[in-house]
Coordinates of C-alpha atoms in Angstrom, one line a residue:
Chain A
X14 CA 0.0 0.0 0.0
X15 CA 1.3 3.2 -0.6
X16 CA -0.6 6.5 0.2
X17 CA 0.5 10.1 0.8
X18 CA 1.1 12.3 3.9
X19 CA 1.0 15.9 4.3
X20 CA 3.5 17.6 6.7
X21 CA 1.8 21.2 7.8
X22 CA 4.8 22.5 8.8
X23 CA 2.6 26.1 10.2
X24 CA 2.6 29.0 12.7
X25 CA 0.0 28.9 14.7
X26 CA -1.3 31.5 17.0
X27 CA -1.0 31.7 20.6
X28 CA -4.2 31.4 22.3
X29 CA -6.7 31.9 19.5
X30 CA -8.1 28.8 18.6
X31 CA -10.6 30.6 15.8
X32 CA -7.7 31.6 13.6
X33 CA -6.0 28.5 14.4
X34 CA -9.5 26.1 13.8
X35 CA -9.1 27.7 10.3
X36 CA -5.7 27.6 9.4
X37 CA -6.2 23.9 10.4
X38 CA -9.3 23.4 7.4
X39 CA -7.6 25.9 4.8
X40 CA -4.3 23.4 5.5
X41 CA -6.4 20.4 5.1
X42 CA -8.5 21.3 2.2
X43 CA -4.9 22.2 0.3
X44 CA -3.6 19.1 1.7
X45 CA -7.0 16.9 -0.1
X46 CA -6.6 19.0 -3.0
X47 CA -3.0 17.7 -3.1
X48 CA -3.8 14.0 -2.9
X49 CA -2.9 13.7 0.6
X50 CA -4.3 10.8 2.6
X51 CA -3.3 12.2 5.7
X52 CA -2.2 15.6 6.9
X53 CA 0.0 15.8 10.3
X54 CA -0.1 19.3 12.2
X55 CA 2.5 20.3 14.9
X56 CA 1.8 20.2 19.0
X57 CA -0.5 22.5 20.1
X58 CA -1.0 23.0 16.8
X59 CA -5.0 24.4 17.9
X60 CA -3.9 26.5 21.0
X61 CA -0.2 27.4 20.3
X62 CA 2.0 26.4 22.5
X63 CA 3.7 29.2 25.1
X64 CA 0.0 29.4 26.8
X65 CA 1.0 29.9 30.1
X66 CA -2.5 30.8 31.8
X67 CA -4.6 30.8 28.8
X68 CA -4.1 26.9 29.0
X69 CA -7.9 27.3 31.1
X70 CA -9.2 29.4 28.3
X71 CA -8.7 27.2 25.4
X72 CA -8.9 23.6 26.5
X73 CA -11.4 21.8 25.1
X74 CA -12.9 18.2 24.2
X75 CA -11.5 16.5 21.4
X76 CA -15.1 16.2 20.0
X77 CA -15.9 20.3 21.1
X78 CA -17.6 22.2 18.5
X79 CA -15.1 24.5 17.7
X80 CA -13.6 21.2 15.9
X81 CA -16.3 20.1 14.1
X82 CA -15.6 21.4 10.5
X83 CA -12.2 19.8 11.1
X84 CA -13.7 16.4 12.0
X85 CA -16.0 16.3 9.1
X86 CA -13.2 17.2 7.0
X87 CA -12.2 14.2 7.7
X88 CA -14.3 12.2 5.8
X89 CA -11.7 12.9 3.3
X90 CA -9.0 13.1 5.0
X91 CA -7.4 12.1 8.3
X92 CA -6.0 14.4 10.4
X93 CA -3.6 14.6 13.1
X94 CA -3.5 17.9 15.4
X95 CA -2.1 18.9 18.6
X96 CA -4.9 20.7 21.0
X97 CA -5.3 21.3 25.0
X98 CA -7.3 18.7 26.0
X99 CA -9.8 18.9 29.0
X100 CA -9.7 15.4 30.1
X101 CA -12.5 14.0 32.0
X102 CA -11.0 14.5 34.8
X103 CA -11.3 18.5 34.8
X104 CA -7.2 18.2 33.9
X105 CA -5.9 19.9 30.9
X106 CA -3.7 17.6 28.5
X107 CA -1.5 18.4 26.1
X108 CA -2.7 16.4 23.4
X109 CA -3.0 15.0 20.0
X110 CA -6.0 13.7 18.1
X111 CA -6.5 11.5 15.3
X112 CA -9.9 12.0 13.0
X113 CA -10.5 9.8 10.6
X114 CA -13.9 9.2 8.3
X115 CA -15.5 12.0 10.4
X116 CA -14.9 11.1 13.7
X117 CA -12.2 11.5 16.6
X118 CA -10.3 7.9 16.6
X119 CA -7.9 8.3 19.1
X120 CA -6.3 11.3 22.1
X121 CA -2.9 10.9 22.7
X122 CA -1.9 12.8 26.1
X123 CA 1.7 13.9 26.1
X124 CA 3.7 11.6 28.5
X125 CA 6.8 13.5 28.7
X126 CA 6.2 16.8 29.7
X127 CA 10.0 18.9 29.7
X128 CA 9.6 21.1 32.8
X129 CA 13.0 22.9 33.0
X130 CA 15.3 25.9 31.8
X131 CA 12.8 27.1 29.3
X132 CA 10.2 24.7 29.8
X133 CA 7.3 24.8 32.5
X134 CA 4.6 22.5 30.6
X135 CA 3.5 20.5 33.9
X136 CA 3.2 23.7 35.9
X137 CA -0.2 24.0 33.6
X138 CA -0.7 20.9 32.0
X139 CA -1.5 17.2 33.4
X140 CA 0.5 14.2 32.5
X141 CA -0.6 11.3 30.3
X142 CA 0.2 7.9 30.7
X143 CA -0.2 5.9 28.4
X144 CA 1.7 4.8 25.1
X145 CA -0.6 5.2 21.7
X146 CA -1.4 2.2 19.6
X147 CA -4.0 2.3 17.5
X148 CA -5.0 0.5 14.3
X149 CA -5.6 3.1 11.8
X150 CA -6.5 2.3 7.8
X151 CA -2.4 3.5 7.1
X152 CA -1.8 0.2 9.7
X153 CA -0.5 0.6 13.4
X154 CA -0.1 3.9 14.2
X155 CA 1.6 5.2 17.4
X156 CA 1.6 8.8 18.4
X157 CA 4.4 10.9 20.5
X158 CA 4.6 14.3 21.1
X159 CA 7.7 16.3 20.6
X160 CA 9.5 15.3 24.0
X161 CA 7.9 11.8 23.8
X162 CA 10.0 10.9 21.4
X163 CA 13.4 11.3 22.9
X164 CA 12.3 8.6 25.4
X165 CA 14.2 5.5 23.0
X166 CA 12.1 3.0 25.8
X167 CA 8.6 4.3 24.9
X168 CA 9.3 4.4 21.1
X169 CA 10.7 0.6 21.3
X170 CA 8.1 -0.3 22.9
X171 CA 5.9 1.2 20.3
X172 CA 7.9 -0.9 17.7
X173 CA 7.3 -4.2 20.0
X174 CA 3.8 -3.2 19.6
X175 CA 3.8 -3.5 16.2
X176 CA 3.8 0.3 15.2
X177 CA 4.1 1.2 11.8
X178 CA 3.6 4.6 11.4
X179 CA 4.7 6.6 14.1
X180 CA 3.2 10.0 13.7
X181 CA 5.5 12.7 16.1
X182 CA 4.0 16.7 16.4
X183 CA 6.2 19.1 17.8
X184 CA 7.2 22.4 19.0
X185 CA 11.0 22.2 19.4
X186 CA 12.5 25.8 19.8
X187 CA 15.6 26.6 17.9
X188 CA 18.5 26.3 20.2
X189 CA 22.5 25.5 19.3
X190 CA 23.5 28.3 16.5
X191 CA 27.3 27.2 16.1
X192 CA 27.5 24.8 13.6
X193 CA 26.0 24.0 9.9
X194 CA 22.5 23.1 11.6
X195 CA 21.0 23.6 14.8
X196 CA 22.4 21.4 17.7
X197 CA 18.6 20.5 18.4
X198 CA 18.1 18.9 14.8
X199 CA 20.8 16.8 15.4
X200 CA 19.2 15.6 18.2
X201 CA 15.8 14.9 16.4
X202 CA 18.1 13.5 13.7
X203 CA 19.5 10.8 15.7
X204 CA 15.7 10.0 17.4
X205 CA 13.9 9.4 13.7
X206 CA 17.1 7.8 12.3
X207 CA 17.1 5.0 15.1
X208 CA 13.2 4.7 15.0
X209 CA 13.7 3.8 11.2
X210 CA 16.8 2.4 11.1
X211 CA 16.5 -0.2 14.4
X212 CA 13.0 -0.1 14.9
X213 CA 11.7 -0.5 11.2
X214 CA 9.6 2.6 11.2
X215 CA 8.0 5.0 9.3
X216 CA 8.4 8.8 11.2
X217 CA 6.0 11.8 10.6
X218 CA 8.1 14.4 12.3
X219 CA 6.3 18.2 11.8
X220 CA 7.9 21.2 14.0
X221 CA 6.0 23.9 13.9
X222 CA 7.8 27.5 12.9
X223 CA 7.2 31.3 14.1
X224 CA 8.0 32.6 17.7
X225 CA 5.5 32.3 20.7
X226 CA 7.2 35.6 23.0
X227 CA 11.8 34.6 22.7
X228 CA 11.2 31.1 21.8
X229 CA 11.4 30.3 17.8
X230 CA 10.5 27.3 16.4
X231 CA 13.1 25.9 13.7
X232 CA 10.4 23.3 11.5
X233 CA 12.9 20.9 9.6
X234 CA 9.8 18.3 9.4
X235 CA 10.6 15.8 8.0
X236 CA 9.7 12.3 6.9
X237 CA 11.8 9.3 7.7
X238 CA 11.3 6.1 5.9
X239 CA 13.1 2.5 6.6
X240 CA 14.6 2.0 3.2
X241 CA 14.8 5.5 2.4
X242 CA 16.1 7.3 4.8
X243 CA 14.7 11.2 5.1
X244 CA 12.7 11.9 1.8
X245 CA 10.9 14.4 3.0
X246 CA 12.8 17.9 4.8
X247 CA 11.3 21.1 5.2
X248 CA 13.3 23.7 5.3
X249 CA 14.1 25.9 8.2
X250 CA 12.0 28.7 10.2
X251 CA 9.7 28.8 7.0
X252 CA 5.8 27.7 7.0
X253 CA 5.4 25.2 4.5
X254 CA 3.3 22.1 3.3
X255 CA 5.2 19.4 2.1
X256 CA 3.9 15.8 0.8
X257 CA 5.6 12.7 1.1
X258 CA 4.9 9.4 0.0
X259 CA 4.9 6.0 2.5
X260 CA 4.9 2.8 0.5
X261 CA 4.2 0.3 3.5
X262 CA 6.1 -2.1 1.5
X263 CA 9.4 -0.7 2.5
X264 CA 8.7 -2.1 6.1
X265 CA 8.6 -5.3 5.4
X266 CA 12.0 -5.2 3.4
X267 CA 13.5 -3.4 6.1
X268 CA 13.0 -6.0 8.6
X269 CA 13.8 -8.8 6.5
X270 CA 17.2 -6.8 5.5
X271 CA 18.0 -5.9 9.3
X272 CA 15.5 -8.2 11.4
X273 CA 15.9 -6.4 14.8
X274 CA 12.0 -6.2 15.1
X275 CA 12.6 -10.2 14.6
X276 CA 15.9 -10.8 17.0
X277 CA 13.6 -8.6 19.6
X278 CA 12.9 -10.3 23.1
X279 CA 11.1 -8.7 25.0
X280 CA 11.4 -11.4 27.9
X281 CA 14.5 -10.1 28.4
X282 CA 13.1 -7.0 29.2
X283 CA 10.9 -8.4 31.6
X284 CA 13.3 -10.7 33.2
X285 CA 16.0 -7.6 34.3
X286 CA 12.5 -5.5 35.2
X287 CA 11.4 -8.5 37.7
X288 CA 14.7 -9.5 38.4
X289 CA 16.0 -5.3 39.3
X290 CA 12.2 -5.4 41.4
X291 CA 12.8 -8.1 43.5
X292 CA 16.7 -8.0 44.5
Chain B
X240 CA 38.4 27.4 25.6
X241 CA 38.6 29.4 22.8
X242 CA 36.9 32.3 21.1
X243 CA 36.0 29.5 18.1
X244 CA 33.8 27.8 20.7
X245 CA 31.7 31.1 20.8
X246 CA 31.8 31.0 17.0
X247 CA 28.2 31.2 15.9
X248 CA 26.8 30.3 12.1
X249 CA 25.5 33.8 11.3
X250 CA 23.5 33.0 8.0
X251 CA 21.5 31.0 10.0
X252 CA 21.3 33.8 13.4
X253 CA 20.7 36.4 10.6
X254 CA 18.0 34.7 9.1
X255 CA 16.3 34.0 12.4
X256 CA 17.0 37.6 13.9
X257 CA 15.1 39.0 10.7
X258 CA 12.1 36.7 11.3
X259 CA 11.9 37.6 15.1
X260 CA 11.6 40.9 14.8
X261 CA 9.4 40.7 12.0
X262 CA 7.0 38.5 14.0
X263 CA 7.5 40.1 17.4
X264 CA 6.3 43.5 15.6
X265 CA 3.6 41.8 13.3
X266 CA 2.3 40.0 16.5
X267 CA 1.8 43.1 18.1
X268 CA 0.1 45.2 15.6
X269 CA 2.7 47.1 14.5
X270 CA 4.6 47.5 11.0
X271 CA 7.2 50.2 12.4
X272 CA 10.3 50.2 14.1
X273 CA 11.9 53.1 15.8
X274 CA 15.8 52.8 16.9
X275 CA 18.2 55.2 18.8
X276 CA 21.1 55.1 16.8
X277 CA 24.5 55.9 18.9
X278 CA 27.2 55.6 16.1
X279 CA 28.2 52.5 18.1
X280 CA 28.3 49.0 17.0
X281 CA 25.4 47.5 18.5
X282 CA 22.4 50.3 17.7
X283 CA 24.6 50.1 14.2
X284 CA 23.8 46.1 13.8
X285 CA 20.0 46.5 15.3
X286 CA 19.6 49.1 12.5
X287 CA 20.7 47.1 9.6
X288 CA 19.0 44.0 10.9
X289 CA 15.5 46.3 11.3
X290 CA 15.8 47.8 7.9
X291 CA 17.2 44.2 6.4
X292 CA 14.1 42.8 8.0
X293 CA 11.1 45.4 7.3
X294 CA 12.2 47.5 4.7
X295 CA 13.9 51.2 4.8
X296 CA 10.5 52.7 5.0
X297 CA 9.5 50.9 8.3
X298 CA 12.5 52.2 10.8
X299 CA 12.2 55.3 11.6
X300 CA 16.5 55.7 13.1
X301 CA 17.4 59.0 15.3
X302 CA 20.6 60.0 16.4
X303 CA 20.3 62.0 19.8
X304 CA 23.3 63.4 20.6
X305 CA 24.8 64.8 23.7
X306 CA 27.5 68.5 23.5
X307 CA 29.8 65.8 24.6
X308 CA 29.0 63.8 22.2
X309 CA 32.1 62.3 20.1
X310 CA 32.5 64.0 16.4
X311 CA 33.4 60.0 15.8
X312 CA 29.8 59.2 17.2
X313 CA 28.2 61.6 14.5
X314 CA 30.3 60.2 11.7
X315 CA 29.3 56.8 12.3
X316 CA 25.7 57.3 12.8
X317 CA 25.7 59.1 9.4
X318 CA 27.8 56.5 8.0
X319 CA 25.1 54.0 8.8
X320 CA 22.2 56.1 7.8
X321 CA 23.4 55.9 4.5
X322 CA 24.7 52.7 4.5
X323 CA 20.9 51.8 5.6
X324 CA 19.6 54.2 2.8
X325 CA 17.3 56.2 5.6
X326 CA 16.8 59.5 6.0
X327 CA 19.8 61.4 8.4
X328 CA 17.2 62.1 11.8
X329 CA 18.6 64.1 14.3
X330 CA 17.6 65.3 17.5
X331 CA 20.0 67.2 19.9
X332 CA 19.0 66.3 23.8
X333 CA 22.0 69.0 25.1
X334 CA 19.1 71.5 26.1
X335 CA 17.0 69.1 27.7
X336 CA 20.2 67.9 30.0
X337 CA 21.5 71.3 30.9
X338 CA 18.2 72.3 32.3
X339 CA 18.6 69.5 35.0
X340 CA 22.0 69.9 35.0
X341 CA 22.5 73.3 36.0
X342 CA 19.8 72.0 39.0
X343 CA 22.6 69.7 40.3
X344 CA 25.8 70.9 41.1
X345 CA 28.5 68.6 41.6
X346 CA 26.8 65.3 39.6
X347 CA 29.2 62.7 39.3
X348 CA 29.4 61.6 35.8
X349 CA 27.7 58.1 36.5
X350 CA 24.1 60.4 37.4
X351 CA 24.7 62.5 34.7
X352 CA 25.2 58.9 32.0
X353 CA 22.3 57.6 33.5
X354 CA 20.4 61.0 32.9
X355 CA 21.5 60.7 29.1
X356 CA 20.3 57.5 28.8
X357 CA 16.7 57.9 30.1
X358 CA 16.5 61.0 28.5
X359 CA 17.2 59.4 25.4
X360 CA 15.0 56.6 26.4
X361 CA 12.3 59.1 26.7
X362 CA 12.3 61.2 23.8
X363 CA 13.0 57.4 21.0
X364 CA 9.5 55.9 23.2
X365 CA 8.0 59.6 22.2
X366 CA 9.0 59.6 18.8
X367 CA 7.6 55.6 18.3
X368 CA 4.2 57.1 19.4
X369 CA 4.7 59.7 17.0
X370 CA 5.6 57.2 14.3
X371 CA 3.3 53.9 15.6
X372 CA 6.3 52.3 15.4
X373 CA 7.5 49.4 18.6
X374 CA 11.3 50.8 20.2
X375 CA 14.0 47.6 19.2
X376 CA 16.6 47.9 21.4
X377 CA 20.3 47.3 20.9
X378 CA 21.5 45.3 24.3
X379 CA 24.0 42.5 24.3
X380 CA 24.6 39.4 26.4
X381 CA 27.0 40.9 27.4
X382 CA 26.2 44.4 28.8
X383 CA 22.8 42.5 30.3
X384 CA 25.0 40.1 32.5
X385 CA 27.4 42.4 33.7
X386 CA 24.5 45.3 34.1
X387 CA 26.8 47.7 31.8
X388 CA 23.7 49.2 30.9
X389 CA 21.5 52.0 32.5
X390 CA 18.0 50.7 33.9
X391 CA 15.2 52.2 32.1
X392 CA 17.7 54.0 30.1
X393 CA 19.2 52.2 27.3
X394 CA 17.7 48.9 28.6
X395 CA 13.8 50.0 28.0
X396 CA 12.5 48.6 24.5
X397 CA 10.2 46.8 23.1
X398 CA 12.4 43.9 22.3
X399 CA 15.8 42.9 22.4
X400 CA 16.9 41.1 18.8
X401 CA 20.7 41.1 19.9
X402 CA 20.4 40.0 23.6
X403 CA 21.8 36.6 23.2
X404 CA 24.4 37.2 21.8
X405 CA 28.0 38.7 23.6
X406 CA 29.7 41.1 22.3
X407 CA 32.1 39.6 20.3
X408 CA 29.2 37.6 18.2
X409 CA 27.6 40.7 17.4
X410 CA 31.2 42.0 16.2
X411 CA 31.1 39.1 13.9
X412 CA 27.9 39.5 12.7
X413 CA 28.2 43.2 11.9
X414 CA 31.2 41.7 10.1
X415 CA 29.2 39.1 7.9
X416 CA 26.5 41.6 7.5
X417 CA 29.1 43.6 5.8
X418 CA 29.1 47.1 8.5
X419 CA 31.2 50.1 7.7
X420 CA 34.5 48.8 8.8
X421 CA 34.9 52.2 10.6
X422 CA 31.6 51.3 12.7
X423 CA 33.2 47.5 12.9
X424 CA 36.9 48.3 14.6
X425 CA 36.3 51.1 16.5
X426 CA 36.3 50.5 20.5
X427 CA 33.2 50.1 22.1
X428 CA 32.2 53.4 23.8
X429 CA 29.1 54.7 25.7
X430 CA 30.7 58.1 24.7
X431 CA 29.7 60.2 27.7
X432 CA 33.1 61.8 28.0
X433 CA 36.4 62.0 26.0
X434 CA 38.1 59.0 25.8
X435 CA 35.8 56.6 27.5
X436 CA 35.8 53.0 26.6
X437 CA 33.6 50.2 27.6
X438 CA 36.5 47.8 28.4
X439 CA 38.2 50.4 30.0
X440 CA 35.0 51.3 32.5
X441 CA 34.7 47.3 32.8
X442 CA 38.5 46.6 33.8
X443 CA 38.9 43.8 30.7
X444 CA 38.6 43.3 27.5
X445 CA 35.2 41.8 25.3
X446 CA 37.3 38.4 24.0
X447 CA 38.1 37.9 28.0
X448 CA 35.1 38.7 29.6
X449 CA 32.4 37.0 26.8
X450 CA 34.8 33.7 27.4
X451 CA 34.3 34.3 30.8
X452 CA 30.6 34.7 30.8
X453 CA 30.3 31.5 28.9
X454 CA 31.7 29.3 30.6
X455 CA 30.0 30.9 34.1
X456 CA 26.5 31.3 32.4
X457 CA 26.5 28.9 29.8
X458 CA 28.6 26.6 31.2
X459 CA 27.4 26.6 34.6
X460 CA 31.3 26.3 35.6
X461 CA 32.3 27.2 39.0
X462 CA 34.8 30.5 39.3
X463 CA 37.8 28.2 40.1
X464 CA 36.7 26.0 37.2
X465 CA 36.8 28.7 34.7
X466 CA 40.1 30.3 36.7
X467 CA 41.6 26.7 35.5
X468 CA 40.9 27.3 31.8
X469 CA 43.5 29.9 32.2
X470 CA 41.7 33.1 33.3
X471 CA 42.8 35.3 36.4
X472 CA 40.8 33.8 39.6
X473 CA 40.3 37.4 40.6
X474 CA 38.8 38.6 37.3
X475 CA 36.1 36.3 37.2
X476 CA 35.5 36.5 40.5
X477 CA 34.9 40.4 39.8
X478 CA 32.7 39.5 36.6
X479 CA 31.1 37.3 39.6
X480 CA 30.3 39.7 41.6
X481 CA 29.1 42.1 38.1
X482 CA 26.4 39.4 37.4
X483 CA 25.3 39.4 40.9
X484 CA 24.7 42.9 41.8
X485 CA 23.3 43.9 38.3
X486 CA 20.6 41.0 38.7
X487 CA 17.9 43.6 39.9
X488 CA 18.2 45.4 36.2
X489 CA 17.0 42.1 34.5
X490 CA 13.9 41.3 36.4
X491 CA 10.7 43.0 36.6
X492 CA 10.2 44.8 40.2
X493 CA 9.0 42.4 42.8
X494 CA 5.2 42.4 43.9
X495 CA 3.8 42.0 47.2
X496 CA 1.7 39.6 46.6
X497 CA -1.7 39.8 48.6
X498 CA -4.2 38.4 46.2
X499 CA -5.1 34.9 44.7
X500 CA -3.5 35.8 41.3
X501 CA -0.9 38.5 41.3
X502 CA 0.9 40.5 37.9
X503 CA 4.6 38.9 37.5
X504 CA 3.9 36.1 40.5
X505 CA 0.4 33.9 39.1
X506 CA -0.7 36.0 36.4
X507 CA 1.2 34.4 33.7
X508 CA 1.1 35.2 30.3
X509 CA 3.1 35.0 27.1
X510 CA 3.8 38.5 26.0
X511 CA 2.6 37.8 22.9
X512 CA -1.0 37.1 24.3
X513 CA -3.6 37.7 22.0
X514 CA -6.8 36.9 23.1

């Protein structure tokens, strides 16, 4: 199977989910128009990120309202956007959805929520925790959420899982200005090249751009395949929608070329967890 | 340590300089910059930046000198006007001063700085309500950490495009952003009298002290850790004791907080809040 992925590599705006609610259907309807199957957002991507105490003002239910042009959107197309979630429990997440054939499939809550120098997301925002695998029609899908996926443990467990596509919003600001790139993208780099490369993979990777207050976000979305290696790379600072192409065939032949997925044990794993527990 | 490790890649800070102050203003409303040009380095850079980013026609540049004002200061500024393509804008503040002056007797030449400064500070915030324009201001990482700076004076903007980077960075920038090489060399200088320099006021030069500030700030390195990468124990204990006592200039006044949600303490929000 092969089908096509839009990465909406945008600028959202802090705290104004009306302009943002839009710029999320103008993206998608481009994105259908394109032949895109599915169309990836950044985190926050409904809200903006730097919210500080508007985090109260603009949470909201993944099947709210407000989101309902986006949802019926997707009867055409899926979509994957970043939003303050009110959970049921009155907490607000920072979250992901998934909408497929016009409705909300699955809410993927943040796990890893940086909280230092620059960061302060759990000073406003509630923890999730749990990992997200869901079938999807583009096959296992897994999401994580810009700090989420520097956690290697969660990610191979995601693999072990059987995730396919692993579908990873973010809002990573620019940091690192002494060498050819930004020392943050070779962080990311190293993160999307070992979930391809060991874990078999496919990674939707879209940074948003634009600054919330000091703090600018670098984009460099990108698309990393298992056979491929990046085919898709957005360029820098700029707001963009790029397409890339999965062909799910490549997983297959990436496995079978380098079988880690198949040399995995994960009773291993669970013997030095029970074994570490009990000494 | 060397000054290669504060080497920075300066297509890629000018690019992103451009776009921050293009968004900050945008984000707030405005399409206008106004900048108090000094004939120094920094104001020089800021200016170039500004016009690089919003056009000519957007930055509205003044030069507000002083009777004691260097002749080099006026050069420069002009130098940079033109190399900008704006319009020479002038505006003498000697009148202004003397009136207060000639009130004081005996002022000490750190009052009467300071006095320049906010004076200057208040006539570039009239003249951005005068041209709707947001006031970009020309610190450096390296004046903000040692507080080499007056409070409210040449500190008060709108925002601060060149305040991460030390003094040497921006020397290098105004380099690859091709600057006047007269503006480029010349020593730094907050030209209140004759002769003054910055790193003769600070007691060291930029290429010590921004090596110095890196590895304390950056690096987090103790003062006898950064004494063993071969800098005088004593000097970066003074630049120690700089940071320290200038910490008041980068905060925002503390509030006594009495309520449930109080400005600066739990009223938090992004500058750029748009509701």
């Amino acid at each position: 199977m092969t089908y096509t992925v839009a990465l909406a590599q945008v600028n959202p705006a802090c705290g104004d989910l009306e302009y943002n609610v839009k710029m999320h259907i103008d993206q998608a309807e481009r994105a259908l128009e394109a032949g895109a199957d599915l169309i990836v957002f950044p985190e926050l991507s409904l809200s903006g990120y730097l919210l500080k105490d508007q985090t109260l003002d603009v949470m909201r239910r993944a099947d709210c309202l407000e989101f309902a042009g986006l949802c019926e959107l997707s009867r055409h197309i899926a979509i994957c956007a970043g939003f303050v979630e009110e959970g049921e429990d009155g907490i607000p997440y920072n979250s992901a959805l998934f909408m497929d054939a016009g409705e909300v499939c699955h809410v993927h809550r943040k796990m890893y929520l940086p909280t230092h120098g620059m960061f302060e997301e759990l000073k406003f925002l509630g923890r999730g925790r749990e990992l997200s695998v869901f079938d999807t029609r583009f096959g296992r899908t897994g999401i994580v959420i810009c700090r989420d996926l520097f956690h290697p443990l969660e990610v191979s467990t995601m693999a072990a899982l059987g995730v396919e596509l692993l579908l990873a919003p973010s809002a990573m600001p620019a940091r690192g200005f002494g060498g050819e790139e930004l020392g943050i993208e070779q962080t990311v780099g190293l993160a999307l090249g070992s979930a391809s490369t060991f874990l078999g993979m496919f990674v939707v990777y879209v940074n948003r751009v634009g600054f919330d207050d000091g703090l600018g976000f670098y984009g460099r979305s990108a698309l990393s395949d298992p056979v491929g290696g990046i085919t898709v790379s957005a360029p820098r600072f700029e707001a963009v929608q790029l397409l890339g192409t999965v062909d799910t065939s490549h997983i297959a032949r990436h496995r079978y070329q380098l079988p880690i997925r198949r040399e995995e044990d994960l009773e291993i794993v669970r013997h030095a967890l029970e074994t570490r527990r009990n000494s | 340590m060397t000054m290669d490790t504060l080497a920075l890649n300066n297509t890629l800070v000018e690019d992103y300089l451009k776009r921050f102050i293009q968004e900050e203003l945008h984000t707030s409303g405005f399409t206008e910059a106004c900048i108090a040009l000094s004939g120094g380095l920094d104001s020089a850079l800021v200016l170039k930046l500004a016009v690089d980013a919003l056009g000519a026609d957007h930055v509205h540049a003044i030069f507000l000198p002083y009777k004691a004002s260097s002749d080099e200061s006026r050069r420069d500024a002009r130098t940079m006007f033109e190399f900008c393509g704006i319009p020479w804008q002038e505006l003498d503040i000697s009148g202004m001063a003397d009136a207060y002056l000639a009130l004081q007797p005996g002022i000490d030449r750190l009052r009467t700085g300071n006095l320049l400064a906010r004076l200057r500070m208040a006539v570039i915030f009239d003249q951005s309500k005068k041209e709707n324009a947001l006031v970009v201001g020309t610190s450096n990482k390296s004046e903000l950490l040692v507080g080499y700076s007056t409070w409210y004076g040449d500190m008060a903007c709108a925002i601060m495009p060149i305040g991460d980077l030390y003094k040497t960075q921006v020397r290098s920038l105004a380099r690859h952003l091709g600057l006047p090489q007269q503006v480029i060399a010349k020593p730094p200088s907050a030209d209140l009298w004759a002769g003054q320099t910055d790193e003769g006021e600070i007691g060291v030069s930029y290429e010590t002290l921004d090596q110095v500030l890196y590895l304390l700030v950056d690096q987090r390195c103790s003062s006898a850790e950064v004494s063993s990468e071969g800098f005088e124990l004593d000097l970066v204990q003074r630049v120690e004791r700089k940071i320290l006592t200038s910490q008041f200039k980068r905060v925002s006044p503390p509030i006594a907080k009495l309520s449930q949600r109080t400005v600066g303490i739990d009223f938090l929000y992004p500058r750029d809040w748009r509701k």
